[in-house]
Amino acid sequence: MAKKRPQTKAGKQQLTDGEIPVVGAREPCPCGSGRRYKACHGRAAAQAVAELVQRPFEGLAGECDWVALRELVPAATVELTLKGGLPEGVPSVTLATVLPMAWPALRRDDGSVLLALQNDTSSGDLSRDLADTLQRALEAEPGSPVAARRVPAEGPRLQDVLDAAAPFAPVVHPGFEFWVPDAENATAEVSASLERANDAAIPTVLLSGVDAAYWCETPEKNHLRWVMPHPEEQLLDALARLHAAGTSSLGEGTRLVGSFRAHGLMVPVWDLPSAMGAEDCEKPAATFAERLATALASDAPLTAEERRARGGLTNRQVTLS
């Protein structure tokens, strides 16, 4: 005979879906059904957590820079503005690319909060994971890091927590000295950790004349990696038009070599001569932005040559996330 499911006791208070807390997968579901959590309300929660949000930073100020700091930039910080202002005892909240020991967040001795962007997350919604970490950091004891955890499926997202009207202004650093307020007087252990991190960092500079374009230096050649907000199909068409016309480069010795796809946005990449620094990119990048705007505005069908150029760009596209 089939086993009977345990029956809920009469008169026991039933919780609504919005009140069900997260418990262990094999524990009884808090709703009182008598089933294990994973077979009851945990099933929907697990599905919600697993669903990938393609553009987790959509709607935030500086979406392109969020993507760049998540995927491309070694050392950078941004001062964040919370809706409703800072809680008492928290003088500032700062987004950082990475933190020591891969901490998701850190509440400093003075009460300020550092939130790391380049950490592994537990769900398919990076925005929700970061918002959960931020909220726990705001409530943590000063002088303590915040550990990773499984995030509730219905928790707030960064879009619910941050002031969308506030500017998002990344500051790119040559190293990770921002980890400690007084790097010159740091302990030997901290100094060694900083040295290792700094040695691994690729020199990177944010261009000032265009949005979300980052120059970086590598041993063999330099690169410009430019996160763009345009819809992918439209941007590919525009780049193909420019490439077929021989106007997709940033000047002599430079070449558009392909693109990344990251968090729902495209990141075209140019190879640059090793002698071409960040300042040398400013004027060519601004001029290219004008050519790109014209190409984006065209709705004419692609020519055969432009279709071939588009196919080449598509074949050289790499998905980061």
CSV table of N, CA and C in Angstrom, one decimal, residues 179-285:
chain,number,residue,atom,x,y,z
A,179,TRP,N,42.3,48.6,0.1
A,179,TRP,CA,41.9,47.6,1.1
A,179,TRP,C,42.1,48.1,2.5
A,180,VAL,N,43.2,48.8,2.7
A,180,VAL,CA,43.5,49.2,4.1
A,180,VAL,C,43.7,50.7,4.2
A,181,PRO,N,43.1,51.4,5.2
A,181,PRO,CA,43.2,52.9,5.3
A,181,PRO,C,44.6,53.4,5.3
A,182,ASP,N,45.5,52.6,5.9
A,182,ASP,CA,46.9,53.1,6.1
A,182,ASP,C,47.9,52.0,5.7
A,183,ALA,N,48.0,51.9,4.3
A,183,ALA,CA,48.8,50.8,3.8
A,183,ALA,C,50.3,50.9,4.2
A,184,GLU,N,50.8,52.1,4.4
A,184,GLU,CA,52.2,52.3,4.8
A,184,GLU,C,52.5,51.6,6.1
A,185,ASN,N,51.6,51.6,7.0
A,185,ASN,CA,51.8,51.0,8.3
A,185,ASN,C,51.1,49.6,8.5
A,186,ALA,N,50.8,49.0,7.4
A,186,ALA,CA,50.2,47.7,7.5
A,186,ALA,C,51.1,46.6,8.0
A,187,THR,N,50.6,45.5,8.5
A,187,THR,CA,51.4,44.4,9.0
A,187,THR,C,52.1,43.8,7.8
A,188,ALA,N,53.1,43.0,8.1
A,188,ALA,CA,53.9,42.2,7.1
A,188,ALA,C,53.0,41.3,6.3
A,189,GLU,N,52.0,40.7,7.0
A,189,GLU,CA,51.1,39.8,6.3
A,189,GLU,C,50.2,40.5,5.3
A,190,VAL,N,49.7,41.6,5.7
A,190,VAL,CA,48.8,42.4,4.8
A,190,VAL,C,49.7,43.0,3.7
A,191,SER,N,50.9,43.5,4.0
A,191,SER,CA,51.7,44.0,2.9
A,191,SER,C,52.1,43.0,1.9
A,192,ALA,N,52.3,41.7,2.3
A,192,ALA,CA,52.6,40.7,1.4
A,192,ALA,C,51.4,40.3,0.5
A,193,SER,N,50.2,40.3,1.1
A,193,SER,CA,49.0,40.1,0.4
A,193,SER,C,48.7,41.2,-0.7
A,194,LEU,N,49.0,42.4,-0.3
A,194,LEU,CA,48.8,43.5,-1.2
A,194,LEU,C,49.8,43.4,-2.4
A,195,GLU,N,51.0,43.0,-2.1
A,195,GLU,CA,52.0,42.9,-3.1
A,195,GLU,C,51.6,41.8,-4.1
A,196,ARG,N,51.1,40.7,-3.6
A,196,ARG,CA,50.7,39.6,-4.6
A,196,ARG,C,49.6,40.1,-5.4
A,197,ALA,N,48.6,40.8,-4.8
A,197,ALA,CA,47.4,41.2,-5.6
A,197,ALA,C,47.9,42.3,-6.7
A,198,ASN,N,48.7,43.2,-6.3
A,198,ASN,CA,49.2,44.2,-7.2
A,198,ASN,C,50.0,43.7,-8.3
A,199,ASP,N,50.8,42.6,-8.1
A,199,ASP,CA,51.6,42.0,-9.1
A,199,ASP,C,50.7,41.4,-10.2
A,200,ALA,N,49.5,40.9,-9.8
A,200,ALA,CA,48.6,40.2,-10.7
A,200,ALA,C,47.7,41.1,-11.5
A,201,ALA,N,47.6,42.4,-11.1
A,201,ALA,CA,46.7,43.3,-11.7
A,201,ALA,C,47.2,43.8,-13.0
A,202,ILE,N,46.3,43.9,-14.0
A,202,ILE,CA,46.7,44.4,-15.3
A,202,ILE,C,46.4,45.9,-15.2
A,203,PRO,N,47.4,46.8,-15.6
A,203,PRO,CA,47.2,48.2,-15.6
A,203,PRO,C,46.0,48.6,-16.4
A,204,THR,N,45.1,49.4,-15.9
A,204,THR,CA,43.9,49.7,-16.5
A,204,THR,C,43.5,51.2,-16.3
A,205,VAL,N,43.0,51.8,-17.3
A,205,VAL,CA,42.6,53.2,-17.2
A,205,VAL,C,41.2,53.4,-17.8
A,206,LEU,N,40.4,54.2,-17.2
A,206,LEU,CA,39.0,54.5,-17.7
A,206,LEU,C,39.2,55.8,-18.5
A,207,LEU,N,38.8,55.7,-19.8
A,207,LEU,CA,38.8,56.9,-20.6
A,207,LEU,C,37.8,57.9,-20.1
A,208,SER,N,38.2,59.2,-20.3
A,208,SER,CA,37.3,60.3,-19.8
A,208,SER,C,36.4,60.9,-20.8
A,209,GLY,N,36.7,60.7,-22.1
A,209,GLY,CA,35.9,61.3,-23.2
A,209,GLY,C,34.7,60.5,-23.6
A,210,VAL,N,34.6,59.2,-23.3
A,210,VAL,CA,33.5,58.4,-23.7
A,210,VAL,C,33.1,57.5,-22.5
A,211,ASP,N,31.9,56.9,-22.6
A,211,ASP,CA,31.4,56.2,-21.4
A,211,ASP,C,31.9,54.7,-21.5
A,212,ALA,N,32.4,54.2,-20.3
A,212,ALA,CA,32.6,52.8,-20.1
A,212,ALA,C,33.6,52.2,-21.0
A,213,ALA,N,34.7,52.9,-21.4
A,213,ALA,CA,35.7,52.4,-22.3
A,213,ALA,C,37.0,52.3,-21.4
A,214,TYR,N,37.6,51.2,-21.4
A,214,TYR,CA,38.7,50.9,-20.5
A,214,TYR,C,40.0,50.4,-21.3
A,215,TRP,N,41.0,51.2,-21.2
A,215,TRP,CA,42.3,50.9,-21.8
A,215,TRP,C,43.0,50.0,-20.8
A,216,CYS,N,43.7,49.0,-21.3
A,216,CYS,CA,44.5,48.1,-20.5
A,216,CYS,C,45.8,47.7,-21.2
A,217,GLU,N,46.9,47.5,-20.4
A,217,GLU,CA,48.2,47.2,-20.9
A,217,GLU,C,48.6,45.8,-20.6
A,218,THR,N,49.0,45.1,-21.6
A,218,THR,CA,49.5,43.7,-21.5
A,218,THR,C,50.9,43.6,-22.1
A,219,PRO,N,51.7,42.6,-21.8
A,219,PRO,CA,53.1,42.5,-22.2
A,219,PRO,C,53.3,42.7,-23.7
A,220,GLU,N,52.4,42.1,-24.5
A,220,GLU,CA,52.6,42.1,-26.0
A,220,GLU,C,51.9,43.3,-26.7
A,221,LYS,N,50.7,43.6,-26.2
A,221,LYS,CA,50.0,44.7,-26.9
A,221,LYS,C,49.0,45.3,-25.9
A,222,ASN,N,48.5,46.5,-26.2
A,222,ASN,CA,47.5,47.1,-25.3
A,222,ASN,C,46.1,46.8,-25.9
A,223,HIS,N,45.1,47.1,-25.2
A,223,HIS,CA,43.7,46.8,-25.6
A,223,HIS,C,42.8,47.9,-25.2
A,224,LEU,N,41.7,48.2,-25.9
A,224,LEU,CA,40.6,49.0,-25.4
A,224,LEU,C,39.4,48.1,-25.4
A,225,ARG,N,38.8,48.0,-24.2
A,225,ARG,CA,37.5,47.2,-24.0
A,225,ARG,C,36.4,48.2,-23.6
A,226,TRP,N,35.4,48.2,-24.5
A,226,TRP,CA,34.4,49.3,-24.4
A,226,TRP,C,33.0,48.7,-24.2
A,227,VAL,N,32.4,48.8,-23.0
A,227,VAL,CA,31.1,48.2,-22.8
A,227,VAL,C,30.0,49.2,-23.3
A,228,MET,N,29.2,48.7,-24.2
A,228,MET,CA,28.2,49.5,-24.8
A,228,MET,C,26.8,49.1,-24.5
A,229,PRO,N,25.9,50.1,-24.4
A,229,PRO,CA,24.5,49.8,-23.9
A,229,PRO,C,23.5,49.4,-25.0
A,230,HIS,N,23.9,49.4,-26.3
A,230,HIS,CA,23.0,49.3,-27.4
A,230,HIS,C,22.6,47.8,-27.5
A,231,PRO,N,21.3,47.6,-28.0
A,231,PRO,CA,20.9,46.2,-28.3
A,231,PRO,C,21.9,45.4,-29.2
A,232,GLU,N,22.1,44.2,-28.8
A,232,GLU,CA,23.2,43.4,-29.5
A,232,GLU,C,23.1,43.4,-31.0
A,233,GLU,N,21.9,43.0,-31.5
A,233,GLU,CA,21.7,42.9,-33.0
A,233,GLU,C,22.0,44.2,-33.7
A,234,GLN,N,21.5,45.3,-33.1
A,234,GLN,CA,21.7,46.6,-33.7
A,234,GLN,C,23.1,47.0,-33.7
A,235,LEU,N,23.8,46.7,-32.6
A,235,LEU,CA,25.2,47.1,-32.5
A,235,LEU,C,26.1,46.2,-33.4
A,236,LEU,N,25.8,45.0,-33.6
A,236,LEU,CA,26.5,44.1,-34.5
A,236,LEU,C,26.3,44.7,-35.9
A,237,ASP,N,25.1,45.1,-36.3
A,237,ASP,CA,24.9,45.6,-37.6
A,237,ASP,C,25.8,46.9,-37.8
A,238,ALA,N,25.8,47.8,-36.8
A,238,ALA,CA,26.5,49.0,-36.9
A,238,ALA,C,28.0,48.8,-37.0
A,239,LEU,N,28.5,47.9,-36.2
A,239,LEU,CA,29.9,47.5,-36.3
A,239,LEU,C,30.3,46.9,-37.6
A,240,ALA,N,29.4,46.1,-38.2
A,240,ALA,CA,29.6,45.5,-39.5
A,240,ALA,C,29.7,46.5,-40.6
A,241,ARG,N,28.8,47.5,-40.5
A,241,ARG,CA,28.8,48.6,-41.5
A,241,ARG,C,30.2,49.3,-41.5
A,242,LEU,N,30.7,49.6,-40.2
A,242,LEU,CA,31.9,50.3,-40.1
A,242,LEU,C,33.1,49.4,-40.5
A,243,HIS,N,33.0,48.2,-40.2
A,243,HIS,CA,34.1,47.2,-40.5
A,243,HIS,C,34.2,47.1,-42.0
A,244,ALA,N,33.1,46.9,-42.7
A,244,ALA,CA,33.1,46.8,-44.1
A,244,ALA,C,33.6,48.0,-44.8
A,245,ALA,N,33.4,49.2,-44.2
A,245,ALA,CA,33.8,50.5,-44.8
A,245,ALA,C,35.3,50.8,-44.4
A,246,GLY,N,35.9,49.9,-43.6
A,246,GLY,CA,37.3,50.2,-43.2
A,246,GLY,C,37.4,51.3,-42.2
A,247,THR,N,36.3,51.5,-41.4
A,247,THR,CA,36.4,52.6,-40.4
A,247,THR,C,36.1,52.1,-39.0
A,248,SER,N,36.4,50.8,-38.7
A,248,SER,CA,36.1,50.3,-37.4
A,248,SER,C,37.3,50.3,-36.5
A,249,SER,N,38.4,50.8,-37.0
A,249,SER,CA,39.6,50.9,-36.1
A,249,SER,C,39.7,52.2,-35.3
A,250,LEU,N,40.7,52.3,-34.5
A,250,LEU,CA,40.9,53.5,-33.7
A,250,LEU,C,42.1,54.2,-34.2
A,251,GLY,N,42.5,54.0,-35.4
A,251,GLY,CA,43.7,54.6,-36.0
A,251,GLY,C,44.7,53.6,-36.5
A,252,GLU,N,45.8,54.1,-36.9
A,252,GLU,CA,46.9,53.3,-37.5
A,252,GLU,C,47.4,52.3,-36.4
A,253,GLY,N,47.5,51.0,-36.9
A,253,GLY,CA,48.1,50.0,-36.0
A,253,GLY,C,47.0,49.4,-35.0
A,254,THR,N,45.8,49.9,-35.1
A,254,THR,CA,44.7,49.4,-34.2
A,254,THR,C,43.8,48.5,-35.0
A,255,ARG,N,43.1,47.6,-34.3
A,255,ARG,CA,42.2,46.7,-35.0
A,255,ARG,C,41.0,46.3,-34.1
A,256,LEU,N,39.8,46.3,-34.6
A,256,LEU,CA,38.7,45.7,-33.9
A,256,LEU,C,38.8,44.2,-34.1
A,257,VAL,N,39.0,43.5,-33.0
A,257,VAL,CA,39.3,42.1,-33.1
A,257,VAL,C,38.1,41.2,-32.7
A,258,GLY,N,37.1,41.7,-32.1
A,258,GLY,CA,35.9,40.9,-31.7
A,258,GLY,C,35.2,41.6,-30.5
A,259,SER,N,34.5,40.8,-29.7
A,259,SER,CA,33.8,41.3,-28.6
A,259,SER,C,33.5,40.3,-27.6
A,260,PHE,N,33.2,40.7,-26.3
A,260,PHE,CA,32.7,39.9,-25.3
A,260,PHE,C,31.2,40.2,-25.2
A,261,ARG,N,30.5,39.2,-24.6
A,261,ARG,CA,29.1,39.4,-24.2
A,261,ARG,C,29.1,39.1,-22.7
A,262,ALA,N,28.7,40.2,-22.0
A,262,ALA,CA,28.7,40.1,-20.5
A,262,ALA,C,27.5,40.7,-19.9
A,263,HIS,N,26.7,39.9,-19.1
A,263,HIS,CA,25.5,40.4,-18.4
A,263,HIS,C,24.6,41.2,-19.3
A,264,GLY,N,24.4,40.6,-20.5
A,264,GLY,CA,23.4,41.2,-21.4
A,264,GLY,C,23.9,42.3,-22.3
A,265,LEU,N,25.1,42.7,-22.2
A,265,LEU,CA,25.7,43.8,-23.0
A,265,LEU,C,26.9,43.3,-23.8
A,266,MET,N,27.2,44.0,-24.9
A,266,MET,CA,28.3,43.7,-25.7
A,266,MET,C,29.5,44.6,-25.4
A,267,VAL,N,30.7,44.0,-25.5
A,267,VAL,CA,31.9,44.7,-25.1
A,267,VAL,C,32.9,44.6,-26.3
A,268,PRO,N,32.9,45.4,-27.3
A,268,PRO,CA,33.8,45.4,-28.4
A,268,PRO,C,35.3,45.6,-27.9
A,269,VAL,N,36.2,44.9,-28.5
A,269,VAL,CA,37.6,44.9,-28.1
A,269,VAL,C,38.5,45.3,-29.3
A,270,TRP,N,39.4,46.2,-29.0
A,270,TRP,CA,40.4,46.6,-30.0
A,270,TRP,C,41.8,46.2,-29.6
A,271,ASP,N,42.6,45.7,-30.5
A,271,ASP,CA,44.1,45.6,-30.2
A,271,ASP,C,44.7,47.0,-30.5
A,272,LEU,N,45.6,47.3,-29.7
A,272,LEU,CA,46.4,48.6,-29.8
A,272,LEU,C,47.9,48.4,-29.8
A,273,PRO,N,48.6,49.2,-30.5
A,273,PRO,CA,50.1,49.1,-30.4
A,273,PRO,C,50.5,49.3,-28.9
A,274,SER,N,51.6,48.7,-28.5
A,274,SER,CA,52.1,48.8,-27.2
A,274,SER,C,52.5,50.2,-26.8
A,275,ALA,N,52.8,51.0,-27.8
A,275,ALA,CA,53.1,52.4,-27.5
A,275,ALA,C,51.9,53.3,-27.4
A,276,MET,N,50.7,52.8,-27.6
A,276,MET,CA,49.5,53.6,-27.6
A,276,MET,C,48.9,53.6,-26.1
A,277,GLY,N,49.1,54.7,-25.4
A,277,GLY,CA,48.6,54.7,-24.1
A,277,GLY,C,47.1,55.2,-24.0
A,278,ALA,N,46.6,55.3,-22.8
A,278,ALA,CA,45.2,55.6,-22.6
A,278,ALA,C,44.9,57.0,-23.1
A,279,GLU,N,45.8,58.0,-22.9
A,279,GLU,CA,45.6,59.3,-23.4
A,279,GLU,C,45.5,59.4,-24.9
A,280,ASP,N,46.3,58.5,-25.6
A,280,ASP,CA,46.3,58.4,-27.0
A,280,ASP,C,45.0,57.9,-27.6
A,281,CYS,N,44.3,57.2,-26.7
A,281,CYS,CA,43.0,56.7,-27.2
A,281,CYS,C,41.8,57.6,-27.1
A,282,GLU,N,42.0,58.7,-26.4
A,282,GLU,CA,40.8,59.6,-26.1
A,282,GLU,C,40.2,60.2,-27.4
A,283,LYS,N,41.0,60.8,-28.2
A,283,LYS,CA,40.5,61.4,-29.4
A,283,LYS,C,40.0,60.4,-30.4
A,284,PRO,N,40.7,59.3,-30.7
A,284,PRO,CA,40.2,58.3,-31.6
A,284,PRO,C,38.9,57.7,-31.1
A,285,ALA,N,38.8,57.5,-29.8
A,285,ALA,CA,37.6,56.9,-29.3
A,285,ALA,C,36.4,57.8,-29.5
